[in-house]
């Protein structure tokens, strides 16, 4: 027996659905059912005045989950507001989550923010350029091509294998720890590592971990 329901559907996407429909990748009938009142939300880089309020909101939400509430130094906020934010609001949210989970400092300084943004930029440079479907393997290959191209005579310094592994391991472990709010047991389970192995990696890669309530 059919049941009538009064609902409102709000759908969001970062893709151009007109192009997706023409390419046959999105159902045309569904597109016209959804595309009744289109609303364009400007990217974060075009509304930087929202950043302070968003940062406070994300820190407060983290505090509700057991993380300590952080304070952003004014110079650090300036760094955040000058960033281009290719990953939009989700990128800012992920950054705030990492700051809350990985740093014991009550006040987040500009140097901490620059370090996080610099590392994130390296890891997402290809995605920011528009290559959304790129695999990890192709990203690493592109990074290696640049390393060899910039090396004298096309030959990097010895020890490349370990350097590349560390470049991959550090953001992998940091992001996993951020997702578990610093809980190393849960992080080890997600990574499929022994807890002692994870601890060793954290020491070797000099990863700071917040060890407060989770």
PDB file of C-alpha atoms in Angstrom:
ATOM      1  CA  UNK A   1       0.000   0.000   0.000  1.00  0.00           C
ATOM      2  CA  UNK A   2       1.539   3.359  -1.034  1.00  0.00           C
ATOM      3  CA  UNK A   3       2.262   5.810   1.775  1.00  0.00           C
ATOM      4  CA  UNK A   4       2.297   9.532   1.006  1.00  0.00           C
ATOM      5  CA  UNK A   5       5.165  11.525   2.466  1.00  0.00           C
ATOM      6  CA  UNK A   6       5.882  15.244   2.525  1.00  0.00           C
ATOM      7  CA  UNK A   7       9.650  15.583   2.223  1.00  0.00           C
ATOM      8  CA  UNK A   8      12.192  18.011   0.873  1.00  0.00           C
ATOM      9  CA  UNK A   9      15.351  16.673  -0.772  1.00  0.00           C
ATOM     10  CA  UNK A  10      18.530  18.747  -0.810  1.00  0.00           C
ATOM     11  CA  UNK A  11      21.297  17.266  -2.956  1.00  0.00           C
ATOM     12  CA  UNK A  12      24.839  18.548  -3.425  1.00  0.00           C
ATOM     13  CA  UNK A  13      27.655  17.735  -5.812  1.00  0.00           C
ATOM     14  CA  UNK A  14      30.983  19.171  -6.925  1.00  0.00           C
ATOM     15  CA  UNK A  15      30.529  17.834 -10.472  1.00  0.00           C
ATOM     16  CA  UNK A  16      28.928  19.545 -13.475  1.00  0.00           C
ATOM     17  CA  UNK A  17      25.790  17.425 -13.808  1.00  0.00           C
ATOM     18  CA  UNK A  18      24.893  18.944 -17.184  1.00  0.00           C
ATOM     19  CA  UNK A  19      28.124  17.531 -18.580  1.00  0.00           C
ATOM     20  CA  UNK A  20      27.577  14.261 -16.728  1.00  0.00           C
ATOM     21  CA  UNK A  21      24.111  13.901 -18.304  1.00  0.00           C
ATOM     22  CA  UNK A  22      25.433  14.636 -21.810  1.00  0.00           C
ATOM     23  CA  UNK A  23      28.207  12.093 -21.300  1.00  0.00           C
ATOM     24  CA  UNK A  24      25.695   9.486 -20.181  1.00  0.00           C
ATOM     25  CA  UNK A  25      27.133   9.246 -16.679  1.00  0.00           C
ATOM     26  CA  UNK A  26      24.055  10.603 -14.865  1.00  0.00           C
ATOM     27  CA  UNK A  27      20.391   9.823 -15.462  1.00  0.00           C
ATOM     28  CA  UNK A  28      18.652  12.691 -17.232  1.00  0.00           C
ATOM     29  CA  UNK A  29      15.281  12.066 -15.576  1.00  0.00           C
ATOM     30  CA  UNK A  30      16.865  12.093 -12.113  1.00  0.00           C
ATOM     31  CA  UNK A  31      18.738  15.286 -12.940  1.00  0.00           C
ATOM     32  CA  UNK A  32      15.506  17.141 -13.776  1.00  0.00           C
ATOM     33  CA  UNK A  33      13.790  15.795 -10.678  1.00  0.00           C
ATOM     34  CA  UNK A  34      16.587  17.190  -8.507  1.00  0.00           C
ATOM     35  CA  UNK A  35      17.389  20.365 -10.412  1.00  0.00           C
ATOM     36  CA  UNK A  36      14.269  22.327  -9.428  1.00  0.00           C
ATOM     37  CA  UNK A  37      15.727  25.201  -7.410  1.00  0.00           C
ATOM     38  CA  UNK A  38      19.497  25.260  -7.920  1.00  0.00           C
ATOM     39  CA  UNK A  39      21.498  26.976  -5.188  1.00  0.00           C
ATOM     40  CA  UNK A  40      25.126  27.932  -5.751  1.00  0.00           C
ATOM     41  CA  UNK A  41      27.235  27.956  -2.603  1.00  0.00           C
ATOM     42  CA  UNK A  42      30.440  29.928  -3.209  1.00  0.00           C
ATOM     43  CA  UNK A  43      33.690  28.067  -2.456  1.00  0.00           C
ATOM     44  CA  UNK A  44      35.385  28.813   0.844  1.00  0.00           C
ATOM     45  CA  UNK A  45      38.106  30.864  -0.865  1.00  0.00           C
ATOM     46  CA  UNK A  46      35.402  33.339  -1.933  1.00  0.00           C
ATOM     47  CA  UNK A  47      33.966  33.736   1.568  1.00  0.00           C
ATOM     48  CA  UNK A  48      36.978  33.725   3.863  1.00  0.00           C
ATOM     49  CA  UNK A  49      35.058  35.834   6.364  1.00  0.00           C
ATOM     50  CA  UNK A  50      33.284  32.578   7.335  1.00  0.00           C
ATOM     51  CA  UNK A  51      36.515  30.829   8.313  1.00  0.00           C
ATOM     52  CA  UNK A  52      36.815  32.064  11.945  1.00  0.00           C
ATOM     53  CA  UNK A  53      33.272  30.980  12.751  1.00  0.00           C
ATOM     54  CA  UNK A  54      33.723  27.638  10.992  1.00  0.00           C
ATOM     55  CA  UNK A  55      36.976  26.940  12.848  1.00  0.00           C
ATOM     56  CA  UNK A  56      35.337  27.674  16.194  1.00  0.00           C
ATOM     57  CA  UNK A  57      32.396  25.438  15.255  1.00  0.00           C
ATOM     58  CA  UNK A  58      34.633  22.510  14.272  1.00  0.00           C
ATOM     59  CA  UNK A  59      36.716  22.840  17.450  1.00  0.00           C
ATOM     60  CA  UNK A  60      33.531  22.930  19.533  1.00  0.00           C
ATOM     61  CA  UNK A  61      32.231  19.815  17.796  1.00  0.00           C
ATOM     62  CA  UNK A  62      35.532  18.080  18.492  1.00  0.00           C
ATOM     63  CA  UNK A  63      35.290  19.079  22.149  1.00  0.00           C
ATOM     64  CA  UNK A  64      31.859  17.450  22.313  1.00  0.00           C
ATOM     65  CA  UNK A  65      33.565  14.218  21.229  1.00  0.00           C
ATOM     66  CA  UNK A  66      36.158  14.456  24.005  1.00  0.00           C
ATOM     67  CA  UNK A  67      38.944  16.464  22.372  1.00  0.00           C
ATOM     68  CA  UNK A  68      40.317  19.559  24.116  1.00  0.00           C
ATOM     69  CA  UNK A  69      39.018  22.879  22.831  1.00  0.00           C
ATOM     70  CA  UNK A  70      41.768  24.729  20.995  1.00  0.00           C
ATOM     71  CA  UNK A  71      42.389  28.421  20.467  1.00  0.00           C
ATOM     72  CA  UNK A  72      43.721  29.773  17.183  1.00  0.00           C
ATOM     73  CA  UNK A  73      46.345  32.503  17.472  1.00  0.00           C
ATOM     74  CA  UNK A  74      45.445  35.607  15.398  1.00  0.00           C
ATOM     75  CA  UNK A  75      48.482  35.130  13.142  1.00  0.00           C
ATOM     76  CA  UNK A  76      47.463  31.511  12.575  1.00  0.00           C
ATOM     77  CA  UNK A  77      43.968  32.665  11.633  1.00  0.00           C
ATOM     78  CA  UNK A  78      45.533  35.039   9.099  1.00  0.00           C
ATOM     79  CA  UNK A  79      47.309  32.050   7.530  1.00  0.00           C
ATOM     80  CA  UNK A  80      44.025  30.143   7.334  1.00  0.00           C
ATOM     81  CA  UNK A  81      42.231  33.060   5.707  1.00  0.00           C
ATOM     82  CA  UNK A  82      44.974  33.486   3.079  1.00  0.00           C
ATOM     83  CA  UNK A  83      44.861  29.830   2.055  1.00  0.00           C
ATOM     84  CA  UNK A  84      43.143  28.945  -1.253  1.00  0.00           C
ATOM     85  CA  UNK A  85      41.251  25.915   0.183  1.00  0.00           C
ATOM     86  CA  UNK A  86      41.015  23.767  -2.942  1.00  0.00           C
ATOM     87  CA  UNK A  87      39.206  21.127  -0.854  1.00  0.00           C
ATOM     88  CA  UNK A  88      36.614  23.678   0.310  1.00  0.00           C
ATOM     89  CA  UNK A  89      34.926  23.438   3.746  1.00  0.00           C
ATOM     90  CA  UNK A  90      35.665  19.712   4.098  1.00  0.00           C
ATOM     91  CA  UNK A  91      39.393  20.460   3.831  1.00  0.00           C
ATOM     92  CA  UNK A  92      39.105  23.063   6.609  1.00  0.00           C
ATOM     93  CA  UNK A  93      37.147  20.623   8.774  1.00  0.00           C
ATOM     94  CA  UNK A  94      39.788  17.917   8.293  1.00  0.00           C
ATOM     95  CA  UNK A  95      42.549  20.371   9.175  1.00  0.00           C
ATOM     96  CA  UNK A  96      40.797  21.470  12.388  1.00  0.00           C
ATOM     97  CA  UNK A  97      40.258  17.823  13.327  1.00  0.00           C
ATOM     98  CA  UNK A  98      43.976  17.104  12.900  1.00  0.00           C
ATOM     99  CA  UNK A  99      44.918  20.166  14.955  1.00  0.00           C
ATOM    100  CA  UNK A 100      42.649  19.038  17.788  1.00  0.00           C
ATOM    101  CA  UNK A 101      43.712  15.392  17.716  1.00  0.00           C
ATOM    102  CA  UNK A 102      47.444  15.611  17.055  1.00  0.00           C
ATOM    103  CA  UNK A 103      48.634  18.655  18.989  1.00  0.00           C
ATOM    104  CA  UNK A 104      48.726  19.056  22.741  1.00  0.00           C
ATOM    105  CA  UNK A 105      49.204  22.843  22.446  1.00  0.00           C
ATOM    106  CA  UNK A 106      46.206  24.765  23.750  1.00  0.00           C
ATOM    107  CA  UNK A 107      46.912  27.612  21.328  1.00  0.00           C
ATOM    108  CA  UNK A 108      47.502  26.708  17.698  1.00  0.00           C
ATOM    109  CA  UNK A 109      50.251  28.876  16.242  1.00  0.00           C
ATOM    110  CA  UNK A 110      50.880  30.051  12.694  1.00  0.00           C
ATOM    111  CA  UNK A 111      53.861  27.688  12.364  1.00  0.00           C
ATOM    112  CA  UNK A 112      51.678  24.677  13.190  1.00  0.00           C
ATOM    113  CA  UNK A 113      49.074  25.746  10.639  1.00  0.00           C
ATOM    114  CA  UNK A 114      51.711  26.353   7.948  1.00  0.00           C
ATOM    115  CA  UNK A 115      53.193  22.905   8.540  1.00  0.00           C
ATOM    116  CA  UNK A 116      49.793  21.243   8.249  1.00  0.00           C
ATOM    117  CA  UNK A 117      48.822  23.201   5.141  1.00  0.00           C
ATOM    118  CA  UNK A 118      52.175  22.532   3.515  1.00  0.00           C
ATOM    119  CA  UNK A 119      51.903  18.790   4.051  1.00  0.00           C
ATOM    120  CA  UNK A 120      48.282  18.740   2.908  1.00  0.00           C
ATOM    121  CA  UNK A 121      49.179  20.704  -0.231  1.00  0.00           C
ATOM    122  CA  UNK A 122      51.800  18.134  -1.211  1.00  0.00           C
ATOM    123  CA  UNK A 123      49.367  15.272  -0.736  1.00  0.00           C
ATOM    124  CA  UNK A 124      46.477  16.905  -2.626  1.00  0.00           C
ATOM    125  CA  UNK A 125      48.224  18.954  -5.321  1.00  0.00           C
ATOM    126  CA  UNK A 126      47.082  16.657  -8.105  1.00  0.00           C
ATOM    127  CA  UNK A 127      43.513  16.548  -6.820  1.00  0.00           C
ATOM    128  CA  UNK A 128      43.441  20.348  -6.565  1.00  0.00           C
ATOM    129  CA  UNK A 129      44.484  20.483 -10.218  1.00  0.00           C
ATOM    130  CA  UNK A 130      41.287  18.618 -11.102  1.00  0.00           C
ATOM    131  CA  UNK A 131      42.459  14.992 -11.303  1.00  0.00           C
ATOM    132  CA  UNK A 132      39.702  13.705  -9.000  1.00  0.00           C
ATOM    133  CA  UNK A 133      39.866  10.090 -10.140  1.00  0.00           C
ATOM    134  CA  UNK A 134      43.621   9.720  -9.715  1.00  0.00           C
ATOM    135  CA  UNK A 135      44.770   6.601  -7.899  1.00  0.00           C
ATOM    136  CA  UNK A 136      47.365   6.539  -5.142  1.00  0.00           C
ATOM    137  CA  UNK A 137      49.670   4.610  -7.446  1.00  0.00           C
ATOM    138  CA  UNK A 138      49.514   7.250 -10.182  1.00  0.00           C
ATOM    139  CA  UNK A 139      49.981  10.029  -7.624  1.00  0.00           C
ATOM    140  CA  UNK A 140      53.144   8.379  -6.313  1.00  0.00           C
ATOM    141  CA  UNK A 141      54.366   7.779  -9.853  1.00  0.00           C
ATOM    142  CA  UNK A 142      53.847  11.451 -10.718  1.00  0.00           C
ATOM    143  CA  UNK A 143      55.720  12.465  -7.568  1.00  0.00           C
ATOM    144  CA  UNK A 144      58.620  10.155  -8.466  1.00  0.00           C
ATOM    145  CA  UNK A 145      58.776  11.534 -11.994  1.00  0.00           C
ATOM    146  CA  UNK A 146      59.247  15.017 -10.528  1.00  0.00           C
ATOM    147  CA  UNK A 147      61.909  13.768  -8.116  1.00  0.00           C
ATOM    148  CA  UNK A 148      63.931  12.183 -10.911  1.00  0.00           C
ATOM    149  CA  UNK A 149      63.417  15.194 -13.199  1.00  0.00           C
ATOM    150  CA  UNK A 150      64.735  17.619 -10.558  1.00  0.00           C
ATOM    151  CA  UNK A 151      67.728  15.431  -9.616  1.00  0.00           C
ATOM    152  CA  UNK A 152      71.141  16.151 -11.076  1.00  0.00           C
ATOM    153  CA  UNK A 153      71.681  13.847 -14.028  1.00  0.00           C
ATOM    154  CA  UNK A 154      68.274  12.284 -13.413  1.00  0.00           C
ATOM    155  CA  UNK A 155      69.637  10.350 -10.430  1.00  0.00           C
ATOM    156  CA  UNK A 156      68.288  11.125  -6.922  1.00  0.00           C
ATOM    157  CA  UNK A 157      70.418  10.789  -3.789  1.00  0.00           C
ATOM    158  CA  UNK A 158      70.840   7.318  -2.332  1.00  0.00           C
ATOM    159  CA  UNK A 159      68.171   6.117   0.104  1.00  0.00           C
ATOM    160  CA  UNK A 160      65.226   7.039  -2.109  1.00  0.00           C
ATOM    161  CA  UNK A 161      63.226   3.932  -1.155  1.00  0.00           C
ATOM    162  CA  UNK A 162      63.100   4.775   2.548  1.00  0.00           C
ATOM    163  CA  UNK A 163      62.439   8.470   1.864  1.00  0.00           C
ATOM    164  CA  UNK A 164      59.451   7.674  -0.332  1.00  0.00           C
ATOM    165  CA  UNK A 165      58.077   5.210   2.225  1.00  0.00           C
ATOM    166  CA  UNK A 166      58.332   7.819   4.977  1.00  0.00           C
ATOM    167  CA  UNK A 167      56.607  10.430   2.805  1.00  0.00           C
ATOM    168  CA  UNK A 168      53.698   8.029   2.380  1.00  0.00           C
ATOM    169  CA  UNK A 169      53.659   6.643   5.927  1.00  0.00           C
ATOM    170  CA  UNK A 170      53.643   9.971   7.744  1.00  0.00           C
ATOM    171  CA  UNK A 171      50.422  11.413   6.245  1.00  0.00           C
ATOM    172  CA  UNK A 172      48.809   7.964   6.331  1.00  0.00           C
ATOM    173  CA  UNK A 173      49.432   7.537  10.054  1.00  0.00           C
ATOM    174  CA  UNK A 174      48.656  11.182  10.893  1.00  0.00           C
ATOM    175  CA  UNK A 175      45.318  11.095   9.082  1.00  0.00           C
ATOM    176  CA  UNK A 176      44.388   7.765  10.667  1.00  0.00           C
ATOM    177  CA  UNK A 177      45.232   9.051  14.132  1.00  0.00           C
ATOM    178  CA  UNK A 178      43.197  12.178  13.457  1.00  0.00           C
ATOM    179  CA  UNK A 179      40.203  10.052  12.440  1.00  0.00           C
ATOM    180  CA  UNK A 180      40.456   8.074  15.712  1.00  0.00           C
ATOM    181  CA  UNK A 181      41.071  11.246  17.754  1.00  0.00           C
ATOM    182  CA  UNK A 182      44.490   9.995  18.796  1.00  0.00           C
ATOM    183  CA  UNK A 183      43.355   6.513  19.845  1.00  0.00           C
ATOM    184  CA  UNK A 184      46.353   4.377  18.880  1.00  0.00           C
ATOM    185  CA  UNK A 185      44.563   1.055  19.421  1.00  0.00           C
ATOM    186  CA  UNK A 186      41.827   1.976  16.944  1.00  0.00           C
ATOM    187  CA  UNK A 187      44.378   3.478  14.551  1.00  0.00           C
ATOM    188  CA  UNK A 188      46.439   0.285  14.616  1.00  0.00           C
ATOM    189  CA  UNK A 189      43.309  -1.739  13.802  1.00  0.00           C
ATOM    190  CA  UNK A 190      42.452   0.492  10.838  1.00  0.00           C
ATOM    191  CA  UNK A 191      46.010   0.334   9.528  1.00  0.00           C
ATOM    192  CA  UNK A 192      46.300  -3.402  10.143  1.00  0.00           C
ATOM    193  CA  UNK A 193      49.412  -2.890  12.250  1.00  0.00           C
ATOM    194  CA  UNK A 194      50.506  -4.259  15.576  1.00  0.00           C
ATOM    195  CA  UNK A 195      50.118  -1.566  18.239  1.00  0.00           C
ATOM    196  CA  UNK A 196      53.827  -1.730  19.096  1.00  0.00           C
ATOM    197  CA  UNK A 197      54.674  -1.352  15.415  1.00  0.00           C
ATOM    198  CA  UNK A 198      52.476   1.732  15.212  1.00  0.00           C
ATOM    199  CA  UNK A 199      54.145   3.222  18.290  1.00  0.00           C
ATOM    200  CA  UNK A 200      57.545   2.613  16.709  1.00  0.00           C
ATOM    201  CA  UNK A 201      56.422   4.313  13.496  1.00  0.00           C
ATOM    202  CA  UNK A 202      55.112   7.299  15.472  1.00  0.00           C
ATOM    203  CA  UNK A 203      58.511   7.713  17.146  1.00  0.00           C
ATOM    204  CA  UNK A 204      60.501   7.206  13.961  1.00  0.00           C
ATOM    205  CA  UNK A 205      58.400   9.682  11.978  1.00  0.00           C
ATOM    206  CA  UNK A 206      58.250  12.175  14.876  1.00  0.00           C
ATOM    207  CA  UNK A 207      54.458  12.323  14.855  1.00  0.00           C
ATOM    208  CA  UNK A 208      52.934  14.228  17.763  1.00  0.00           C
ATOM    209  CA  UNK A 209      49.861  12.538  19.193  1.00  0.00           C
ATOM    210  CA  UNK A 210      47.312  13.953  21.601  1.00  0.00           C
ATOM    211  CA  UNK A 211      46.763  11.426  24.389  1.00  0.00           C
ATOM    212  CA  UNK A 212      43.708  12.899  26.044  1.00  0.00           C
ATOM    213  CA  UNK A 213      40.148  11.533  26.350  1.00  0.00           C
ATOM    214  CA  UNK A 214      38.672  10.013  23.189  1.00  0.00           C
TER     215      UNK A 214
END
